[in-house]
mmCIF file of C-alpha atoms in Angstrom:
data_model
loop_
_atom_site.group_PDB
_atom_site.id
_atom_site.type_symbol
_atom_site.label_atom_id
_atom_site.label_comp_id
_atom_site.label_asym_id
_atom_site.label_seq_id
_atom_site.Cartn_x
_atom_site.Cartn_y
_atom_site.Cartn_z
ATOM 1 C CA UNK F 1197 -77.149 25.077 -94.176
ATOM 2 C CA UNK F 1198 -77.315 28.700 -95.718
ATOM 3 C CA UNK F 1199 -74.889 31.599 -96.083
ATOM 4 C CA UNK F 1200 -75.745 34.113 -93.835
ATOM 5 C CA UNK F 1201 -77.042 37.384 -96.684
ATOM 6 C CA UNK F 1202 -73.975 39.395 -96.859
ATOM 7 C CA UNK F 1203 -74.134 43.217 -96.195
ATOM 8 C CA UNK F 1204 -75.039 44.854 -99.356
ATOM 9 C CA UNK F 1205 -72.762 47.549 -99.480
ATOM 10 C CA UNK F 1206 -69.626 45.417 -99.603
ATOM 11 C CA UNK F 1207 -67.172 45.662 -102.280
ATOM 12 C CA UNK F 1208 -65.781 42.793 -104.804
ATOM 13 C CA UNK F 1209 -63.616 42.032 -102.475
ATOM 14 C CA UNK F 1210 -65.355 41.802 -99.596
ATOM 15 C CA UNK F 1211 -68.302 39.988 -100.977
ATOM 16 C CA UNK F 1212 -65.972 37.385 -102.256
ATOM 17 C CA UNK F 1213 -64.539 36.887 -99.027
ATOM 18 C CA UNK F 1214 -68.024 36.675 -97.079
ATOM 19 C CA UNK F 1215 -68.934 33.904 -99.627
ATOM 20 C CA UNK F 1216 -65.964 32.060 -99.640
ATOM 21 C CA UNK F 1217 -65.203 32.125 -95.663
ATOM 22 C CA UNK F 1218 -68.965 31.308 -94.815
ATOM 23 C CA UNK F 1219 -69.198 28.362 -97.721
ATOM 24 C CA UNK F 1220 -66.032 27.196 -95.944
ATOM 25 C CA UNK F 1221 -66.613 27.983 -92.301
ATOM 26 C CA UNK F 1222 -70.002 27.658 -90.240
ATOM 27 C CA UNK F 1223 -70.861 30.065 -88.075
ATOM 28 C CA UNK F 1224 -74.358 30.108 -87.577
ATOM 29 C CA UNK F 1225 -75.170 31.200 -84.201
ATOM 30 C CA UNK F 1226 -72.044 33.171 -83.755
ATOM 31 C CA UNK F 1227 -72.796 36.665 -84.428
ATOM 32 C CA UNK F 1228 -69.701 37.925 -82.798
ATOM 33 C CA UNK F 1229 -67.495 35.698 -85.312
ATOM 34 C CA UNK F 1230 -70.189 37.400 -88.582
ATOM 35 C CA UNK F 1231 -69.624 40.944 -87.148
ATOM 36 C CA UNK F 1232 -65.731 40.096 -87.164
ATOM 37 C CA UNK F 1233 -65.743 38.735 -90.502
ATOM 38 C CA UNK F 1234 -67.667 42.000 -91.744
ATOM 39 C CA UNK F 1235 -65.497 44.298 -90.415
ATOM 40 C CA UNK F 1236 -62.416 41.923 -92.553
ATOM 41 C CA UNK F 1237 -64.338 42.306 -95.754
ATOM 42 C CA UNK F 1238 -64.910 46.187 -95.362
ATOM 43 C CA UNK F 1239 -60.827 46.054 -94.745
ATOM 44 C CA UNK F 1240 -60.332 44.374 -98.193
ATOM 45 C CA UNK F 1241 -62.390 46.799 -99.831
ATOM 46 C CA UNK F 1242 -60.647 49.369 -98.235
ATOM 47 C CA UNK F 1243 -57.414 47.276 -99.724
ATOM 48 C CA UNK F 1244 -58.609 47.276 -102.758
ATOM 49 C CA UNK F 1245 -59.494 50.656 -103.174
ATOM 50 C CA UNK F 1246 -56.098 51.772 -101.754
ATOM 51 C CA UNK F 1247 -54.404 49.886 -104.408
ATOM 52 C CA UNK F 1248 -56.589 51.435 -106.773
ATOM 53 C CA UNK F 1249 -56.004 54.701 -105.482
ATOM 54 C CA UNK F 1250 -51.953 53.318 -106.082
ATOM 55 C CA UNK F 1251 -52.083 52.780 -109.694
ATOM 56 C CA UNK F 1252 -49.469 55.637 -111.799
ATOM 57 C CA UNK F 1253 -48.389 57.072 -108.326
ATOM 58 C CA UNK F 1254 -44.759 57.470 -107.108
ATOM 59 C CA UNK F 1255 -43.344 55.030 -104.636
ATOM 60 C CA UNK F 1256 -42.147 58.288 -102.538
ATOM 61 C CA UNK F 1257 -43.120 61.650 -102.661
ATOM 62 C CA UNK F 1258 -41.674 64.818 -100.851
ATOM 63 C CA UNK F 1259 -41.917 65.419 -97.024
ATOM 64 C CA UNK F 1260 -42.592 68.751 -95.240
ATOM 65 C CA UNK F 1261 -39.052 68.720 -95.592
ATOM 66 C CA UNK F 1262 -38.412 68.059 -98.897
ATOM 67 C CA UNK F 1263 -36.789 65.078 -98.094
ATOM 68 C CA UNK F 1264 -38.396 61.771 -100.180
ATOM 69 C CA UNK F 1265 -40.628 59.394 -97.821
ATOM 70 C CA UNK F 1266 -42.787 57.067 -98.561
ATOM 71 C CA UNK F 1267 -46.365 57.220 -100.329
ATOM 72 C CA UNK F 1268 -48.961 57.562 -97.413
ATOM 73 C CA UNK F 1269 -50.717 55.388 -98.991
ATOM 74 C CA UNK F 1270 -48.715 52.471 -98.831
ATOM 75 C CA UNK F 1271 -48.486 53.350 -95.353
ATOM 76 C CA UNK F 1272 -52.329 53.195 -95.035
ATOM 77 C CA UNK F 1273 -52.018 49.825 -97.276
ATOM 78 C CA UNK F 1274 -50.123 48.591 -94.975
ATOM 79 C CA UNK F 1275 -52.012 48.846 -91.694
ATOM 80 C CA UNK F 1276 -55.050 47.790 -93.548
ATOM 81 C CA UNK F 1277 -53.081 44.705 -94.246
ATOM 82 C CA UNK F 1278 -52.046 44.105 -90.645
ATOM 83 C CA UNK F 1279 -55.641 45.001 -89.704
ATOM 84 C CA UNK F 1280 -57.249 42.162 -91.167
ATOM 85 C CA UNK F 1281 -54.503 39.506 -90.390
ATOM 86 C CA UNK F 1282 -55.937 40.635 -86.560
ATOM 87 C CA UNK F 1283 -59.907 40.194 -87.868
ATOM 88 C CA UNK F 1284 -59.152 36.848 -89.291
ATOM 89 C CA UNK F 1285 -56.792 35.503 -86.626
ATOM 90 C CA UNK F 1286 -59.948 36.701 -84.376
ATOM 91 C CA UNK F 1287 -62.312 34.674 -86.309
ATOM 92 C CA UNK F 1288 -59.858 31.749 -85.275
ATOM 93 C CA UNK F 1289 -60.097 30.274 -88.943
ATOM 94 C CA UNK F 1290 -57.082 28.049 -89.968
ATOM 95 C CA UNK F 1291 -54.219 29.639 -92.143
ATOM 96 C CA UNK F 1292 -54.190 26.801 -94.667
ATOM 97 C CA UNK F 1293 -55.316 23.562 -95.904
ATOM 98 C CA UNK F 1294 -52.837 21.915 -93.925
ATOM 99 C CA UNK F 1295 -54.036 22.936 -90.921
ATOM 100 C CA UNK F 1296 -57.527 22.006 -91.457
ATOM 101 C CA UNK F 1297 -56.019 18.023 -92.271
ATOM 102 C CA UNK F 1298 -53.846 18.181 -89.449
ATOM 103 C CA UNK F 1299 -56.965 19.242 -87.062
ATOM 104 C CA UNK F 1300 -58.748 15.856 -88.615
ATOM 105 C CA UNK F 1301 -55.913 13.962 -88.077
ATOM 106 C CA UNK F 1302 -55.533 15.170 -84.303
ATOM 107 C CA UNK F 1303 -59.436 14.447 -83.776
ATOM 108 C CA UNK F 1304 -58.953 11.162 -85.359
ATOM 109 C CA UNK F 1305 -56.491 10.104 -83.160
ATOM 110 C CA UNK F 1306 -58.059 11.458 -80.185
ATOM 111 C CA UNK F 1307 -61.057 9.380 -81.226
ATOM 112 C CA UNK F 1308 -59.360 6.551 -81.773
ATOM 113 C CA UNK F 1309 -57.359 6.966 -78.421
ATOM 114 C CA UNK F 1310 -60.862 6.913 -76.365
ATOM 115 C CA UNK F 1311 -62.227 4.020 -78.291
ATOM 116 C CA UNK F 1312 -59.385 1.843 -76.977
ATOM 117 C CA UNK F 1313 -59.365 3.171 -73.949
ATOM 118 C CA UNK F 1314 -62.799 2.443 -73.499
ATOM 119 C CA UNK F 1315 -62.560 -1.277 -75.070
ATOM 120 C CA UNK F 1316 -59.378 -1.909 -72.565
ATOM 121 C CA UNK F 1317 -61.936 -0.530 -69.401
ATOM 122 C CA UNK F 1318 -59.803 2.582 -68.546
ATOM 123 C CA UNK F 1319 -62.907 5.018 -69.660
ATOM 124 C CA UNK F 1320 -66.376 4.705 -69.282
ATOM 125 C CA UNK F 1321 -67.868 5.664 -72.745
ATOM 126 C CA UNK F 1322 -69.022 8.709 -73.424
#
């Protein structure tokens, strides 16, 4: 099994996600599911560079107004954030280790389930 080639324009954060989520996570023949996860790396480099873009600025600055409100680009930040918390819940990857061992232990289960089912004659195999 290979990584699919990531897109080469991708960021440090981006690229690390690709590699990570696709060493993790197969999703070969799923093209929707790659195009998804592109679009979430190309939000983390947009993170990134937001936070970048942060660094030595005020929390606030002064509205049309001149009353203080906050930096737009913590604004920005944070619909990036809630952006990619959409991409990745759409990729329909698990939020945790935890999850991942408590799918196993549900398949398990369900396994087990069939194979006495099928030794006490209420299923016929599969």
């Amino acid at each position: 099994m290979s990584i699919p080639r990531q897109p080469a324009d991708l960021g440090a954060a981006g690229a690390a996600f690709w590699t990570s989520t696709l060493t993790r996570y197969w999703m070969d023949g799923e093209p929707h599911k790659l195009a998804i996860l592109e679009q979430a790396c190309r939000v983390l480099d947009r993170i990134a560079e937001l936070e970048a873009g942060m660094t030595g600025q005020p929390l606030t600055v002064w509205g049309s107004k001149h009353q203080p409100v906050i930096h737009p680009l913590i604004a920005e930040k944070r619909f990036q954030q809630g952006l990619f918390a959409s991409l990745t819940k759409a990729l329909g990857l698990p939020d945790s280790d935890e999850d991942d061992e408590t799918e196993a232990a549900r398949l398990r289960s369900e396994r087990a389930r069939h194979a006495a089912n099928v030794r006490w004659k209420k299923e016929k195999p599969k």
